[in-house]
Each structure stands twice: as C-alpha cells, then as structure tokens.
Coordinates of C-alpha atoms in Angstrom, one line a residue:
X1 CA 0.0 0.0 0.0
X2 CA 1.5 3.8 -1.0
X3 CA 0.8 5.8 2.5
X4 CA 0.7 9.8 2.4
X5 CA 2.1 9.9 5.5
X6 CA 3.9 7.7 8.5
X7 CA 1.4 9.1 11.2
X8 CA -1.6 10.6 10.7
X9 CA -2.8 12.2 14.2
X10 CA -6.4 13.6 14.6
X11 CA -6.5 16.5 17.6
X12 CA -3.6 18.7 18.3
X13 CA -3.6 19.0 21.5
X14 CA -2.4 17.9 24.8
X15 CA -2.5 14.2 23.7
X16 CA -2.0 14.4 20.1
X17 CA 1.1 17.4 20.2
X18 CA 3.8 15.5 21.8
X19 CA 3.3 12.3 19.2
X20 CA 4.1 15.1 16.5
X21 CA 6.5 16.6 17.6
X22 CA 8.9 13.8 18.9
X23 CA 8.0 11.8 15.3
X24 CA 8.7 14.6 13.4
X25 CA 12.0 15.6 15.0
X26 CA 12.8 11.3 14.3
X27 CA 12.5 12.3 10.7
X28 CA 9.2 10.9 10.4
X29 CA 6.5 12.6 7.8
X30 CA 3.5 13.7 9.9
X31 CA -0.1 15.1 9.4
X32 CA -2.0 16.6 12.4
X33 CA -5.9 17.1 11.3
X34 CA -7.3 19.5 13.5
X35 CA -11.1 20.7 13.4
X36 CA -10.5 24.0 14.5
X37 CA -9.0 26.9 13.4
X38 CA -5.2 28.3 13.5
X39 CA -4.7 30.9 16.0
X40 CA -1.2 32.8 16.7
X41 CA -0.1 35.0 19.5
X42 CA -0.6 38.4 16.6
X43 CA -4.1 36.9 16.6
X44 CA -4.7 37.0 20.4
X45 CA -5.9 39.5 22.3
X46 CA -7.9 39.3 26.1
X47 CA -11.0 40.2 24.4
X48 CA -13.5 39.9 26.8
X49 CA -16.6 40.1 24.8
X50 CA -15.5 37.0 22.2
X51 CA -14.6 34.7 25.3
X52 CA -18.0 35.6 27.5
X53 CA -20.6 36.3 25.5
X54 CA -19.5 34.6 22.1
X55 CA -18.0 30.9 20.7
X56 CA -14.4 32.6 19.7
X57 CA -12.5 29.4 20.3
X58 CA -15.2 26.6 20.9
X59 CA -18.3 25.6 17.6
X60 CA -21.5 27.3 17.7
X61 CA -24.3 24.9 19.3
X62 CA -26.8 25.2 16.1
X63 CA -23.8 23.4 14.0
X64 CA -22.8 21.4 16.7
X65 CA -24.5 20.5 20.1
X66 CA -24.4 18.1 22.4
X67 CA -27.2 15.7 23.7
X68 CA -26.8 15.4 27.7
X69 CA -28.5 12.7 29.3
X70 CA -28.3 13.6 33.3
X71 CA -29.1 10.8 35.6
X72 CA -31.2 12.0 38.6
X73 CA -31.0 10.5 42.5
X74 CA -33.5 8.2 41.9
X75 CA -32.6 6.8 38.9
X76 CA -34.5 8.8 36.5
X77 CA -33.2 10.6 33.5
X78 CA -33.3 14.1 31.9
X79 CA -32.6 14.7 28.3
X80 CA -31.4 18.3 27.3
X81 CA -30.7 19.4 24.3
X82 CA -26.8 20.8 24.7
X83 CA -28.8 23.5 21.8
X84 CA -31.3 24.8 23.8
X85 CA -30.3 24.4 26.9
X86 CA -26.8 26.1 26.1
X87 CA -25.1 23.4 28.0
X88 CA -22.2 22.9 26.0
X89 CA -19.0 20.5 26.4
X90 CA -16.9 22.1 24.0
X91 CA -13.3 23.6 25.3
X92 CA -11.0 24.6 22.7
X93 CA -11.8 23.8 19.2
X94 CA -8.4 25.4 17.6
X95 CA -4.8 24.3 16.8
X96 CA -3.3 23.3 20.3
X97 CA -6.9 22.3 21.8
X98 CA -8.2 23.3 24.8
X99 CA -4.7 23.8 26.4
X100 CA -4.8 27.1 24.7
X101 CA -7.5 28.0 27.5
X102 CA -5.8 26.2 30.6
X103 CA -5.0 27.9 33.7
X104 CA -1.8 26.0 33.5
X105 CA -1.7 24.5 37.4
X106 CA 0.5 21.7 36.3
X107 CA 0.1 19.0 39.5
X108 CA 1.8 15.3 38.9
X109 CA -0.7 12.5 40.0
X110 CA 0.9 10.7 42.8
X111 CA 2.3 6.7 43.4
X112 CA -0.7 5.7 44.7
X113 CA -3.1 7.8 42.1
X114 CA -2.0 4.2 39.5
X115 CA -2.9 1.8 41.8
X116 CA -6.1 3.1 43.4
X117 CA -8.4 -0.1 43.7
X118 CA -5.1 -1.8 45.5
X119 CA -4.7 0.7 48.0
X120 CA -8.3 1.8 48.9
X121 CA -10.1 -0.9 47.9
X122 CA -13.3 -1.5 46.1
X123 CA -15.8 1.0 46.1
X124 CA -19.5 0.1 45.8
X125 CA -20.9 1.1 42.5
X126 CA -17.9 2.5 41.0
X127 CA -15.5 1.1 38.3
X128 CA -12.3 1.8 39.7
X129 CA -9.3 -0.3 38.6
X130 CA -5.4 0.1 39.0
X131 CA -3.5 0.9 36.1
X132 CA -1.4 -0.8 33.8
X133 CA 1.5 1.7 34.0
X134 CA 2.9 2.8 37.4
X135 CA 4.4 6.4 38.7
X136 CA 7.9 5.1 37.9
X137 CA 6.7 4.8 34.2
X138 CA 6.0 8.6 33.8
X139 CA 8.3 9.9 36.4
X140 CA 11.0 10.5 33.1
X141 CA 8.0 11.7 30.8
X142 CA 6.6 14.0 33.7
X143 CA 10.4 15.6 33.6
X144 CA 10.2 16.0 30.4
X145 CA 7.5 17.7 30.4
X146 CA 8.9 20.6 32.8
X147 CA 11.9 20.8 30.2
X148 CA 10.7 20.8 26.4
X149 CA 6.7 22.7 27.6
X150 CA 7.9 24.5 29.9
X151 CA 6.6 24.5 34.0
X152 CA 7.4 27.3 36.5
X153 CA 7.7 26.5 40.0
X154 CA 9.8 26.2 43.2
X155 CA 9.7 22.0 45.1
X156 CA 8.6 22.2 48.9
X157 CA 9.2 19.3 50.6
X158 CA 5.2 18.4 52.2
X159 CA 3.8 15.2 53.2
X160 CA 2.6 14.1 49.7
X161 CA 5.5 15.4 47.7
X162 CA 5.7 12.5 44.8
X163 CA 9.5 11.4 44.1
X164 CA 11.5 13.8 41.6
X165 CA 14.3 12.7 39.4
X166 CA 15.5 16.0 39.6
X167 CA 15.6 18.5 42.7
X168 CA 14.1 22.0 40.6
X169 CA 11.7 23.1 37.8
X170 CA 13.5 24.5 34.8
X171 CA 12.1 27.7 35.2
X172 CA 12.2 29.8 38.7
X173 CA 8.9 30.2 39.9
X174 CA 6.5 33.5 39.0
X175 CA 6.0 36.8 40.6
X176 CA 3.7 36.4 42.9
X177 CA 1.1 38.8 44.8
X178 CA 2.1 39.2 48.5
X179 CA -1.1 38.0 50.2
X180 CA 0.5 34.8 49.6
X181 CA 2.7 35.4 52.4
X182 CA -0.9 35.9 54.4
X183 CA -1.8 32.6 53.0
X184 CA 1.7 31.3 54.3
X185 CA 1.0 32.3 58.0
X186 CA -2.4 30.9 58.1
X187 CA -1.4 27.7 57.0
X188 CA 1.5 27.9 59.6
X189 CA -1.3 28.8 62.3
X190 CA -3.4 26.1 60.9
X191 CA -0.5 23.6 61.1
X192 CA -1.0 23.6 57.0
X193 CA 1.4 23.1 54.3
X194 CA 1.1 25.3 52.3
X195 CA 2.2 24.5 48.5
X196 CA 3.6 26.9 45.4
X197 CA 1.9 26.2 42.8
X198 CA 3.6 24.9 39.4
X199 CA 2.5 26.7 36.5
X200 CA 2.8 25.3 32.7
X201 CA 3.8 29.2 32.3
X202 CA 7.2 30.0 31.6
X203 CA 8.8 33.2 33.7
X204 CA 11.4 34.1 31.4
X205 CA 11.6 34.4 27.5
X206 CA 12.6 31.3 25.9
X207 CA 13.3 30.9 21.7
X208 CA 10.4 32.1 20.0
X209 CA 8.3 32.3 23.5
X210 CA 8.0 35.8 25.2
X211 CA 7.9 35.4 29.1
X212 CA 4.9 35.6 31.1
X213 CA 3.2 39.1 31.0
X214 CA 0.9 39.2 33.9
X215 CA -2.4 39.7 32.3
X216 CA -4.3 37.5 34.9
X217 CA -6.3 36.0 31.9
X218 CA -5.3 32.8 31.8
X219 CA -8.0 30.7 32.6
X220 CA -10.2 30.6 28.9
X221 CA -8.0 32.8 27.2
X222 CA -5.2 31.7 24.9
X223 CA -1.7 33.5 25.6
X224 CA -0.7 36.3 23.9
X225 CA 2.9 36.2 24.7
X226 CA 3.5 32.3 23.7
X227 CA 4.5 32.2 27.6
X228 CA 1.6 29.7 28.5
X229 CA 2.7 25.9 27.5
X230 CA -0.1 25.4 25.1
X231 CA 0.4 22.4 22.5
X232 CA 0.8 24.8 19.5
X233 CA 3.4 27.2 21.4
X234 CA 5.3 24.7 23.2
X235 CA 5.6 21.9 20.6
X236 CA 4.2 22.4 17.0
X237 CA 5.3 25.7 16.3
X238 CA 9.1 23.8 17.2
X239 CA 8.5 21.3 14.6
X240 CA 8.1 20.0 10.8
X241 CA 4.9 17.8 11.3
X242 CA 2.1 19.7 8.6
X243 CA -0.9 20.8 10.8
X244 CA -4.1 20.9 8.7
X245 CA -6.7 23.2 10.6
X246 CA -10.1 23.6 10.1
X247 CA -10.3 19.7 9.1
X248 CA -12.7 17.5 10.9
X249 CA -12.3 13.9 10.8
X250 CA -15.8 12.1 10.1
X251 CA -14.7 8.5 9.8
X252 CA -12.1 6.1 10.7
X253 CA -12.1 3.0 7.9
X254 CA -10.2 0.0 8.4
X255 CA -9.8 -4.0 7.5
X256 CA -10.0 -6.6 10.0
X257 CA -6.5 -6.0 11.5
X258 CA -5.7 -2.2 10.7
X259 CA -6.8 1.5 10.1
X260 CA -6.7 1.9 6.9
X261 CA -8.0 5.6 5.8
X262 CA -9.1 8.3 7.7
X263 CA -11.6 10.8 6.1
X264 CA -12.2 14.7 7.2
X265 CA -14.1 17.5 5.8
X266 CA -12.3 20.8 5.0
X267 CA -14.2 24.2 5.7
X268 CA -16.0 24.1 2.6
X269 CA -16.8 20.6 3.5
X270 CA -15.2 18.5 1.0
X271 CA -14.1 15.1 1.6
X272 CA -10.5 14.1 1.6
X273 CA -9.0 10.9 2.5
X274 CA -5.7 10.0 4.7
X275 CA -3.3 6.8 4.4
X276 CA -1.0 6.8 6.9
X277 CA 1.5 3.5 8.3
X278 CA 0.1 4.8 11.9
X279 CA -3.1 6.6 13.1
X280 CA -2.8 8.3 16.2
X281 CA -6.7 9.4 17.9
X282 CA -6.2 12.4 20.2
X283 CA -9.5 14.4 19.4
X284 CA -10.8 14.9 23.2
X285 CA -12.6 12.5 25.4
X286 CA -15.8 12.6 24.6
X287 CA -15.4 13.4 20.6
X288 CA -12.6 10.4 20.3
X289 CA -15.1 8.0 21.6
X290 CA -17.5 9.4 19.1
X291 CA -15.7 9.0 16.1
X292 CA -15.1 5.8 17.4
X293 CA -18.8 4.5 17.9
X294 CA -19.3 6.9 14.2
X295 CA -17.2 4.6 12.4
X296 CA -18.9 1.6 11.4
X297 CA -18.1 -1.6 9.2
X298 CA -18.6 -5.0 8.8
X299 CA -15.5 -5.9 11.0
X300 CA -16.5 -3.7 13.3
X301 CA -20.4 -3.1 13.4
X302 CA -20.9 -1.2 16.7
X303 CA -17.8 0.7 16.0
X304 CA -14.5 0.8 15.5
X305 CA -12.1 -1.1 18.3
X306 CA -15.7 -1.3 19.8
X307 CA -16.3 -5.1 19.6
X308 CA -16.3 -5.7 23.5
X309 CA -18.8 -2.8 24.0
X310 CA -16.2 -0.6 26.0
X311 CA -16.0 2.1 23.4
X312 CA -17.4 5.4 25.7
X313 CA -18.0 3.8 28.9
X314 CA -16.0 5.1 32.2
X315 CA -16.2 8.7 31.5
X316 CA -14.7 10.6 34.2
X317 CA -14.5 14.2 34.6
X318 CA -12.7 15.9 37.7
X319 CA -15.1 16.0 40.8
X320 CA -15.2 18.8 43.4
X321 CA -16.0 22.6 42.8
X322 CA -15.0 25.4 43.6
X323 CA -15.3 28.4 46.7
X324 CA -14.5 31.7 47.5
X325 CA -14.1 34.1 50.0
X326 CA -13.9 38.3 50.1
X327 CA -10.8 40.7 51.3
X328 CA -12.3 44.4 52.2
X329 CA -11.0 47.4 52.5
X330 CA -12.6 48.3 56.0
X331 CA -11.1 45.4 57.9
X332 CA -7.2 45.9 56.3
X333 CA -4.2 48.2 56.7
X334 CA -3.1 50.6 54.3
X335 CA -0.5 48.2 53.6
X336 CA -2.3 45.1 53.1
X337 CA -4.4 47.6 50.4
X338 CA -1.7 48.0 48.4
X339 CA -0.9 44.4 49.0
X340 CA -3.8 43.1 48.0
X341 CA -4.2 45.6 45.1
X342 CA -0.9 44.4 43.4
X343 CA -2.2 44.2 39.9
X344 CA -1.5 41.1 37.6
X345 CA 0.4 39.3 39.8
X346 CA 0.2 35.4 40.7
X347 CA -1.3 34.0 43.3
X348 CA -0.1 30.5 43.0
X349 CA -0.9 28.2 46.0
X350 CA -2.2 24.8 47.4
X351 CA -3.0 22.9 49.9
X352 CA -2.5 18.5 49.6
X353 CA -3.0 18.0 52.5
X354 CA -5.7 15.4 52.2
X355 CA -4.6 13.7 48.9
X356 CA -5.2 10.7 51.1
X357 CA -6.7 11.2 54.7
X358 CA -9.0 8.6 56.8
X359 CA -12.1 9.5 58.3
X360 CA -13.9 6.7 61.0
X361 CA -11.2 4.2 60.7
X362 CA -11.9 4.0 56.9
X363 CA -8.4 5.3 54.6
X364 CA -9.8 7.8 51.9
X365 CA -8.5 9.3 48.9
X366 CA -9.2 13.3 48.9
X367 CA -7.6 15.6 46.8
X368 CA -6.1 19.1 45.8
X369 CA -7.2 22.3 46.6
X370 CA -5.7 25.4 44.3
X371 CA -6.2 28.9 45.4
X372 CA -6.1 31.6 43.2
X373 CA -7.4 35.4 42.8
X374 CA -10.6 36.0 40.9
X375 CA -10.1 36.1 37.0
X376 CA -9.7 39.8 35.8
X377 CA -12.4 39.3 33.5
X378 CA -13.9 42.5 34.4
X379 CA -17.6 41.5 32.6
X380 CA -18.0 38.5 34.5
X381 CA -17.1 40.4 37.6
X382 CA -19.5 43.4 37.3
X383 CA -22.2 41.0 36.2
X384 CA -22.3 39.1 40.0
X385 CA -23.3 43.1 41.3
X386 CA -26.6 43.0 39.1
X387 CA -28.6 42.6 42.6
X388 CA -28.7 44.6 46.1
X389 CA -28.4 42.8 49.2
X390 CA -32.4 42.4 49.2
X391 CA -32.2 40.6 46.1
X392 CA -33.7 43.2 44.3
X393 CA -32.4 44.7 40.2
X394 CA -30.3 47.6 40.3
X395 CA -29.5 49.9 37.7
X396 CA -28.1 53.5 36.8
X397 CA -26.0 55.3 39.7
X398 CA -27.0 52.6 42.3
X399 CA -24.8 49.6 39.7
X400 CA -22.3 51.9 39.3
X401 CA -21.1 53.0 42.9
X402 CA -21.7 49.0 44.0
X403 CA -19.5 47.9 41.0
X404 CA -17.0 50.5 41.7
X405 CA -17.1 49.9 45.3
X406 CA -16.2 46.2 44.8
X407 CA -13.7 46.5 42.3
X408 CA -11.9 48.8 43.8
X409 CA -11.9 48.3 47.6
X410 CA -11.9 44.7 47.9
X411 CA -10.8 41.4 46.0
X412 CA -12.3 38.0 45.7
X413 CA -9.8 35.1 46.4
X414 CA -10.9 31.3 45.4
X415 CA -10.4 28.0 45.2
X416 CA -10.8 25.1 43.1
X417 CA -11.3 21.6 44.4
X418 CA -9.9 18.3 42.6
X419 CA -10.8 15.2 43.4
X420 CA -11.6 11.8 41.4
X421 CA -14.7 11.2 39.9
X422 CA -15.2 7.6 39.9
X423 CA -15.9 5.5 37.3
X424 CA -19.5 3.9 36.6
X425 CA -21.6 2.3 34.8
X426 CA -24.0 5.7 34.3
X427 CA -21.2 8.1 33.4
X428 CA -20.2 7.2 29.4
X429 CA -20.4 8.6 26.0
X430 CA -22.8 7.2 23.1
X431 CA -24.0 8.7 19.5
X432 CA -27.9 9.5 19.4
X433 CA -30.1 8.2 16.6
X434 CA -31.4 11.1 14.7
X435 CA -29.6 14.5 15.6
X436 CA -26.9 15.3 13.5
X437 CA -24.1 18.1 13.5
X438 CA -23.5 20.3 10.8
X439 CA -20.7 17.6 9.1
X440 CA -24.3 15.6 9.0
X441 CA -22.9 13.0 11.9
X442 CA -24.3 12.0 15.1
X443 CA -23.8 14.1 17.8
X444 CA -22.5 12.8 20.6
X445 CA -24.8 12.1 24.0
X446 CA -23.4 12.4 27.4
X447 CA -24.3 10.0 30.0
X448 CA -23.8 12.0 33.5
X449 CA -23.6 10.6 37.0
X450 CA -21.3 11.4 39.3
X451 CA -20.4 9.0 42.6
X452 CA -21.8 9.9 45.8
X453 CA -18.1 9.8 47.4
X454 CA -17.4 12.5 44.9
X455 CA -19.5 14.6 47.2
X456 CA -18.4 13.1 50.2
X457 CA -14.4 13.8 49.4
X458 CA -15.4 17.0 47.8
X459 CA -16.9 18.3 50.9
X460 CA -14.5 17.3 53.5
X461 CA -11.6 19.3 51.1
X462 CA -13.7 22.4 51.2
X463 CA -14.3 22.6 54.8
X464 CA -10.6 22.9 55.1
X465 CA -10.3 25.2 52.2
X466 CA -13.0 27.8 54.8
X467 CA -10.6 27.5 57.4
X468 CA -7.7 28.9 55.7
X469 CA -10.1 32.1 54.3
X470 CA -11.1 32.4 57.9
X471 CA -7.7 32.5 59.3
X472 CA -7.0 35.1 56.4
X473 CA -9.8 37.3 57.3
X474 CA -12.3 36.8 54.7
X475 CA -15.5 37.5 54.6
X476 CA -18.7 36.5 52.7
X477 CA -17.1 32.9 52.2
X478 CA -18.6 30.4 50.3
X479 CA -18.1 27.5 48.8
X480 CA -20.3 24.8 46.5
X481 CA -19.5 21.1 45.7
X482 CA -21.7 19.4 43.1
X483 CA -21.8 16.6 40.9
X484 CA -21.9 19.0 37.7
X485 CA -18.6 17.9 35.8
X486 CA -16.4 20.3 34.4
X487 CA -16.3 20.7 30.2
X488 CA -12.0 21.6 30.5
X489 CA -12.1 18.1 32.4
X490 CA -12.7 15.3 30.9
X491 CA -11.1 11.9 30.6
X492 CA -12.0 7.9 29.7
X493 CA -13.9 6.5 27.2
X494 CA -11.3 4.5 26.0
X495 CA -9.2 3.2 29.1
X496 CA -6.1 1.1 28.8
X497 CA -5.8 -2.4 30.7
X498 CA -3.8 -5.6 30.3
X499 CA -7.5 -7.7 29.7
X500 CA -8.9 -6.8 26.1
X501 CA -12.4 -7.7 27.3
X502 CA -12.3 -4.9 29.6
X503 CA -10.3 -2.4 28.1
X504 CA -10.2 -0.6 24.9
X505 CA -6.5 -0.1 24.5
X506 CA -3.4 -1.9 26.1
X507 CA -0.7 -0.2 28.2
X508 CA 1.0 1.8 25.1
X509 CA -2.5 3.1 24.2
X510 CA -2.9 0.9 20.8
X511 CA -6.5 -0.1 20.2
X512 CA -6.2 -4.0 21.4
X513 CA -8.0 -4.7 18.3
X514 CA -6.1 -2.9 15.5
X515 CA -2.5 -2.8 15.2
X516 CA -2.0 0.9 14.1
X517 CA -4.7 2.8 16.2
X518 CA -3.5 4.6 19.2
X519 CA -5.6 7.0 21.6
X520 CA -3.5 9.4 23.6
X521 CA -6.0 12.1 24.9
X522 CA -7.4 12.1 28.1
X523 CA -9.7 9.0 26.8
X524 CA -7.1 6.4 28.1
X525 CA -7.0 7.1 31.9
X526 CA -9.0 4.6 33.8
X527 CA -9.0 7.2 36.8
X528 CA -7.7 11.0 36.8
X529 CA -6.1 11.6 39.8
X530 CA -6.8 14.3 41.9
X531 CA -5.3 17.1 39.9
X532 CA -5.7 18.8 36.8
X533 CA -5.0 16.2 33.6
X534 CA -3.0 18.2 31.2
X535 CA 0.4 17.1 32.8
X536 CA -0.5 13.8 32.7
X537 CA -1.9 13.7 29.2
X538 CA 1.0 15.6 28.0
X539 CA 3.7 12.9 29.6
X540 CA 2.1 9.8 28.4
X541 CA 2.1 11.3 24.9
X542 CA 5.8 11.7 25.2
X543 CA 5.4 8.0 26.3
X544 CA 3.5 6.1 23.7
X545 CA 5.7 8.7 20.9
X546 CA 8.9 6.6 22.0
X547 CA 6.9 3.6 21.5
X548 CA 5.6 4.1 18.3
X549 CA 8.8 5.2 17.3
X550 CA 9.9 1.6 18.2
X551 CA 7.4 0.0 15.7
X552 CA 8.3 2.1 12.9
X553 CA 12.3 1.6 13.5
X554 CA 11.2 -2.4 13.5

C-alpha cells in the first residue's frame, strides 16, 4: 500500500502534540488534522466580549451541540438538548486544543493515584481499577515535560511530595502577589502546608516564547505572549509535522487488523481521504469516543475497536468545585491595600493535605485544593453586582457606585477543588439516533452521573479550604460542591488495561484490536487523579511517541 504519510494524528492538543513533535524531529512525515482553526499569538488579544458572550474558540451549538442525558438520584433521567439548553462540552476547538485556554496549574498524580483499587479498595458502584503503568513509568516523561513545555515553579518538601528525578523546575517560579505570604502564616497557624503552585507558564523568554506578561487571563484565554505551555506554542510551532486546521475527521475505515483511511471535511466541507502507516486518535474524550462509535463496518459493526462494548464507557470528569471568600477594604491596613491591590500578579498556592486522609477508621483518597485570585475578567465580575443585598435589580448610579465599590476596595480570592470522579456504569459517552451536526454525523450524547463519594471527598476538602479564608480574614465565604462535571475536564472512554475484554487499548494506548490505532488524549485514563489532567496527558504522549517510534524503526 502507497501511505501519504507515516502518522496521521487527529487532535492537536495535549494528547495528540507530543506524538508530533517527537516523530517529526525522528525524521518521520506527519499530518496533524485539526477541526478548528489556527490561531497565533498576533491573533490573540484578552477580548472579553468573544470569550463571555460569544464561541471565539469553541463551535457554535446550532452546528454542533451536544445531547446530555443527566441521571437524577432516583434513577430517572433528563434529556437536554446541549442546543437549547446552552449546555455545552466544548473547550478549545483550535490548533493546540483546549490547552490554549488552561489555567496552566501543572500538578503530577501521585504513586498511589496508579494503583487506586489496590490501595483503597473496592468502592460500591464505581469502576475503579489500577493501572497498567505505574508512577515510575511517567516519572521521566513528567520531567520532560517541565523541560521541552515549559513548567514554572519552586519544590517544597510536604507530606505528599511525589519522588522527583531531579531537585528544581526549569524555570524559577513566577512573581507572585504578596497575600501569599498571608496565605503562608495561616497555614503555619493552621498547622498547614502550604504548597507553590507549578505553573505550565514560563517566567522568562525562551526561543520564540516571550515570558509571562501578567495579564491575569489565563483561565479561557489563549496567551498572547506564547508564555503559556499550550500544544501549538510549546511543541508544533518547534516542529516540521504539517498541521491541517479547520479539518474535521468524520470517519475512521479499516480492515479486519488495521486503520486503513481516515476521512475529514475541509471548511467548505469537501471530503479528503488519509493513508498513513500509523493513526494516532487524540480528538478529546468525549469526541474520540464518538468517532469511534461513528465509524462503522462489517469488521467492526458497533464501532470501531468497539467489539467488547467498552468504546465510551468510564467517563470521568474531575469532581469537586470550587469556593470563595472576600478581602475588604474596611477590615485591612493601608498596607495590606496595596498588598492586595498588586495588579497582575500570581497567586499561585495549594494545599494536599488530604490527597489521602482517613475518616472513621476508613483510609480515603481526597484531593487538591488550588487557590487563586478571581479572573480579571472584568464582565463577569460586574455581572455578579446586578442585585442589592435584598435581592432586588439595580440599575443606573446605584450599579455603578456598587460595582465600583467592589472592584476597587476589595478582592475576591478562590479556590478550586480536585478530586476523582469515579468511574461507573452511568457516566459514558454514546452517538444518538437522529440529531446530527452540521458535518451531518451524530452528535454525541453524554451520559452524566457522578459517585456519591465525589460529594463526600469534595466536601470534606472544602471545609478545610474555609478555614484557611477564615484565618486570612475573609468574609462573605462560600463554597459549592456538586456533581456538575467540568467541560475543561474530561477523561475515559477509552481506558487502557492488560485484559482486552475490559479495556479498549493496552498499556501503550494501541487499540487491542487494531495494530496501528492509538488514543493518547485524556480518553485512556482509567481514573484521573486528583489534579488537573493536562500534565499527565502531556507525559504519556511523550510515552507512547517513544513507542511508536519503536514500531516504525522495526
């Protein structure tokens, strides 16, 4: 057979980034399909207006919705319409994927996070598993990852510190705001450890990437400076693969043993077809798996590598949520004022306290808790001021002294929970039978449940969280935990295992069933840790690049 290429990789992100650019630097002739469009740091600005109140970087939900099945507590289930309902899963539809958007808190899963059935046990209801890799396995790529992307930081020693091959991040840490050093003493008080946060955002220039400029909008923005470690800025702008953007893969064909075409629509929707020696799947969770159950034949009739029925099941998204609590002017110094007013400036911290902590004899796995100042997203900001303290609509002069008031003498600062969402039964991916997407496909339905103990961990991080603020002096602190999973964070679907009856791929992420399939997003984790993915993702696509690299030397 003549191939076009030697890999052909569908996403560009996270998962799909690293397999390019390690191939391509091997000498190897690559093509990257990605459905979105190409975006440089010229064409990035913090417009507020595109990210809040229009789809710059994710597809409009009348071309492309979602169907979200949501499983009630007594068993029942709620269709919506991702359309009409404006519920929408999408997070990054551009060259580099969503970790254009990402806040960039880069936290390594711990020794224990692979093996979490052995070491906690079964839990009723849930599908958790150990893996099939251990820490030791990623501990070189999770270097790696600090060197060629790029990860900012300073390593404390604390209780749940996971071993390090080396004793420093590559780059020193960032500037930091100094209510941190308020956040320091109330952890001391609290008899807290109290954790910088690493940051996939480089603090000095680097080649063709400008350091960090201190915007504060990170979180849903892409960088303007090239400073964040997105896919595109970090790795494909460094290499030779050919990145086709606005190309959206419709269907995987293959013969009994091997992928054998893919096929993707380019913005005028014309069909083109790709033969490549290796396919590489990296299109996002929740899309991989539907393109997956999309593609159909007669060796494969519920869809392809689907044969054991595990194609979509196990989706896990990161459990927890998320709190707050309010600094005012009234109850500070002069000094702490200008402390607190420091503009731009990081405030990188976390707690892990409880990434494992027992409760009535019984050992738990909990979780991390990231702390951070409100975005500067000024819209969103003024928008929670809409309402006086009676709940009543304000408007005119009244709005404008309360939104002045509270942007100028006082500052919100929050935190983010993570936690696992266990696997189950309820919780996977599937194609519905009649709606279609613009590419005239079925659009994918979202099976959502989330564990009780997501709750239960959740909850137990939070109250800890509130004691920090209240040592701080906070006030007005709140805090929610719910079962309502996060678009940005997203992972199974297509989990990796030693037993192909179980499992979709085996440990190097190929399809059991076809010899030239690989999935290296976030599809492949049989649990996620209790951090943010994107490291993770990132390292075990350096992984699986050296081993393809070994079937195409052989």
């Amino acid at each position: 057979m003549k191939y076009d290429y030697d890999v052909c990789i569908v996403g560009s992100g996270a998962g799909g980034a690293p397999i390019a650019y390690e191939l391509s630097h091997a000498g190897y002739k690559v093509l990257v399909l990605e459905k979105g469009k190409s975006f440089k740091e010229e064409d990035i600005s913090k417009d507020e207006l595109a990210v809040s109140r229009r789809d710059l970087f994710t597809p409009k939900l009348d071309e492309e919705k979602h169907i979200i099945n949501d499983r009630e507590k007594d068993g029942s289930i709620t269709r919506y319409d991702g359309e009409e309902y404006s519920w929408s899963f999408w997070n990054g539809s551009m060259v580099g994927g969503s970790s254009n958007l990402m806040s960039g808190y880069f936290h390594r899963m711990k020794p224990n996070d692979f093996k979490l059935k052995s070491v906690f046990g079964e839990v009723k209801g849930a599908n958790v598993v150990d893996w099939c890799i251990n820490y030791e396995d990623l501990e070189h790529y999770y270097e790696k990852v600090e060197r060629v992307v790029g990860v900012s930081g300073e390593v404390k020693k604390h209780s749940f510190l996971e071993p390090r091959s080396t004793a420093k991040f590559p780059h020193v840490k960032l500037e930091e705001n100094k209510v941190t050093e308020w956040f320091d003493t109330a952890c001391e008080n609290l008899g807290f450890e109290s954790i910088s946060t690493p940051r996939a955002i480089i603090s000095r220039s680097e080649g063709k990437r400008n350091a960090c400029s201190y915007s504060n909008f990170c979180g849903s923005y892409a960088c303007a400076t090239g400073a964040k470690g997105s896919a595109r800025a970090a790795l494909l702008q460094k290499c030779s693969a050919e990145v086709r953007a606005e190309s959206f893969v419709y269907k995987l064909e293959s013969d009994v043993e091997k992928i054998t075409a893919v096929y993707y629509y380019d913005k005028d929707l014309k069909s083109h077809a790709i033969k490549a020696k290796i396919f590489v799947l990296s299109a996002q969770a929740i899309e991989s798996s539907r393109l997956l159950l999309n593609s159909k034949n007669k060796y494969f009739p519920h869809g392809m590598a689907n044969n054991n029925g595990e194609v979509g099941k196990n989706l896990i998204f990161s459990a927890g949520g998320s709190g707050q609590g309010r600094f005012n002017f009234e109850d500070l110094t002069e000094k702490q004022r200008r402390e607190l007013m420091q503009r731009g400036l990081f405030f990188n911290r976390s707690l892990q306290d409880w990434y494992e902590y027992e409760e009535k004899g019984k050992n738990f796995k909990g979780g991390t808790i990231d702390f951070l100042f409100e975005h500067a997203n000024v819209i969103s900001r003024a928008s929670r001021e809409l309402y006086n303290d009676k709940g009543e609509l304000i408007w005119g002069k009244e709005l404008q002294e309360k939104i002045k008031k509270q942007l100028t003498t006082s500052k919100v600062l929050s935190f983010e929970v993570f936690n696992d969402w266990l696997p189950t039964d309820a919780c996977f991916v599937s194609v519905d039978a009649h709606e279609k997407d613009k590419f005239h496909m079925p659009v994918g339905v979202i099976n959502l449940w989330g564990h009780p103990q997501d709750l239960k961990v959740g909850e137990h991080l939070a109250k800890n969280a509130v004691k920090v603020l209240k040592e701080m002096g906070a006030k007005d602190i709140s805090y929610n935990i719910s079962a309502a999973p996060p678009p940005n964070l997203v992972a199974g679907g297509c989990r990796f295992g030693e037993d192909a009856k179980t499992s979709v791929l085996d440990k190097n992420c190929k399809a059991h069933a076809l010899e030239n399939l690989y999935v290296t997003d976030a599809s492949f984790m049989p649990t996620g840790g209790s951090v943010p993915y994107t490291w993770t993702i990132y390292a075990n696509s350096f992984r699986v690049a050296d081993e393809i690299k070994k079937v195409l030397q052989g």
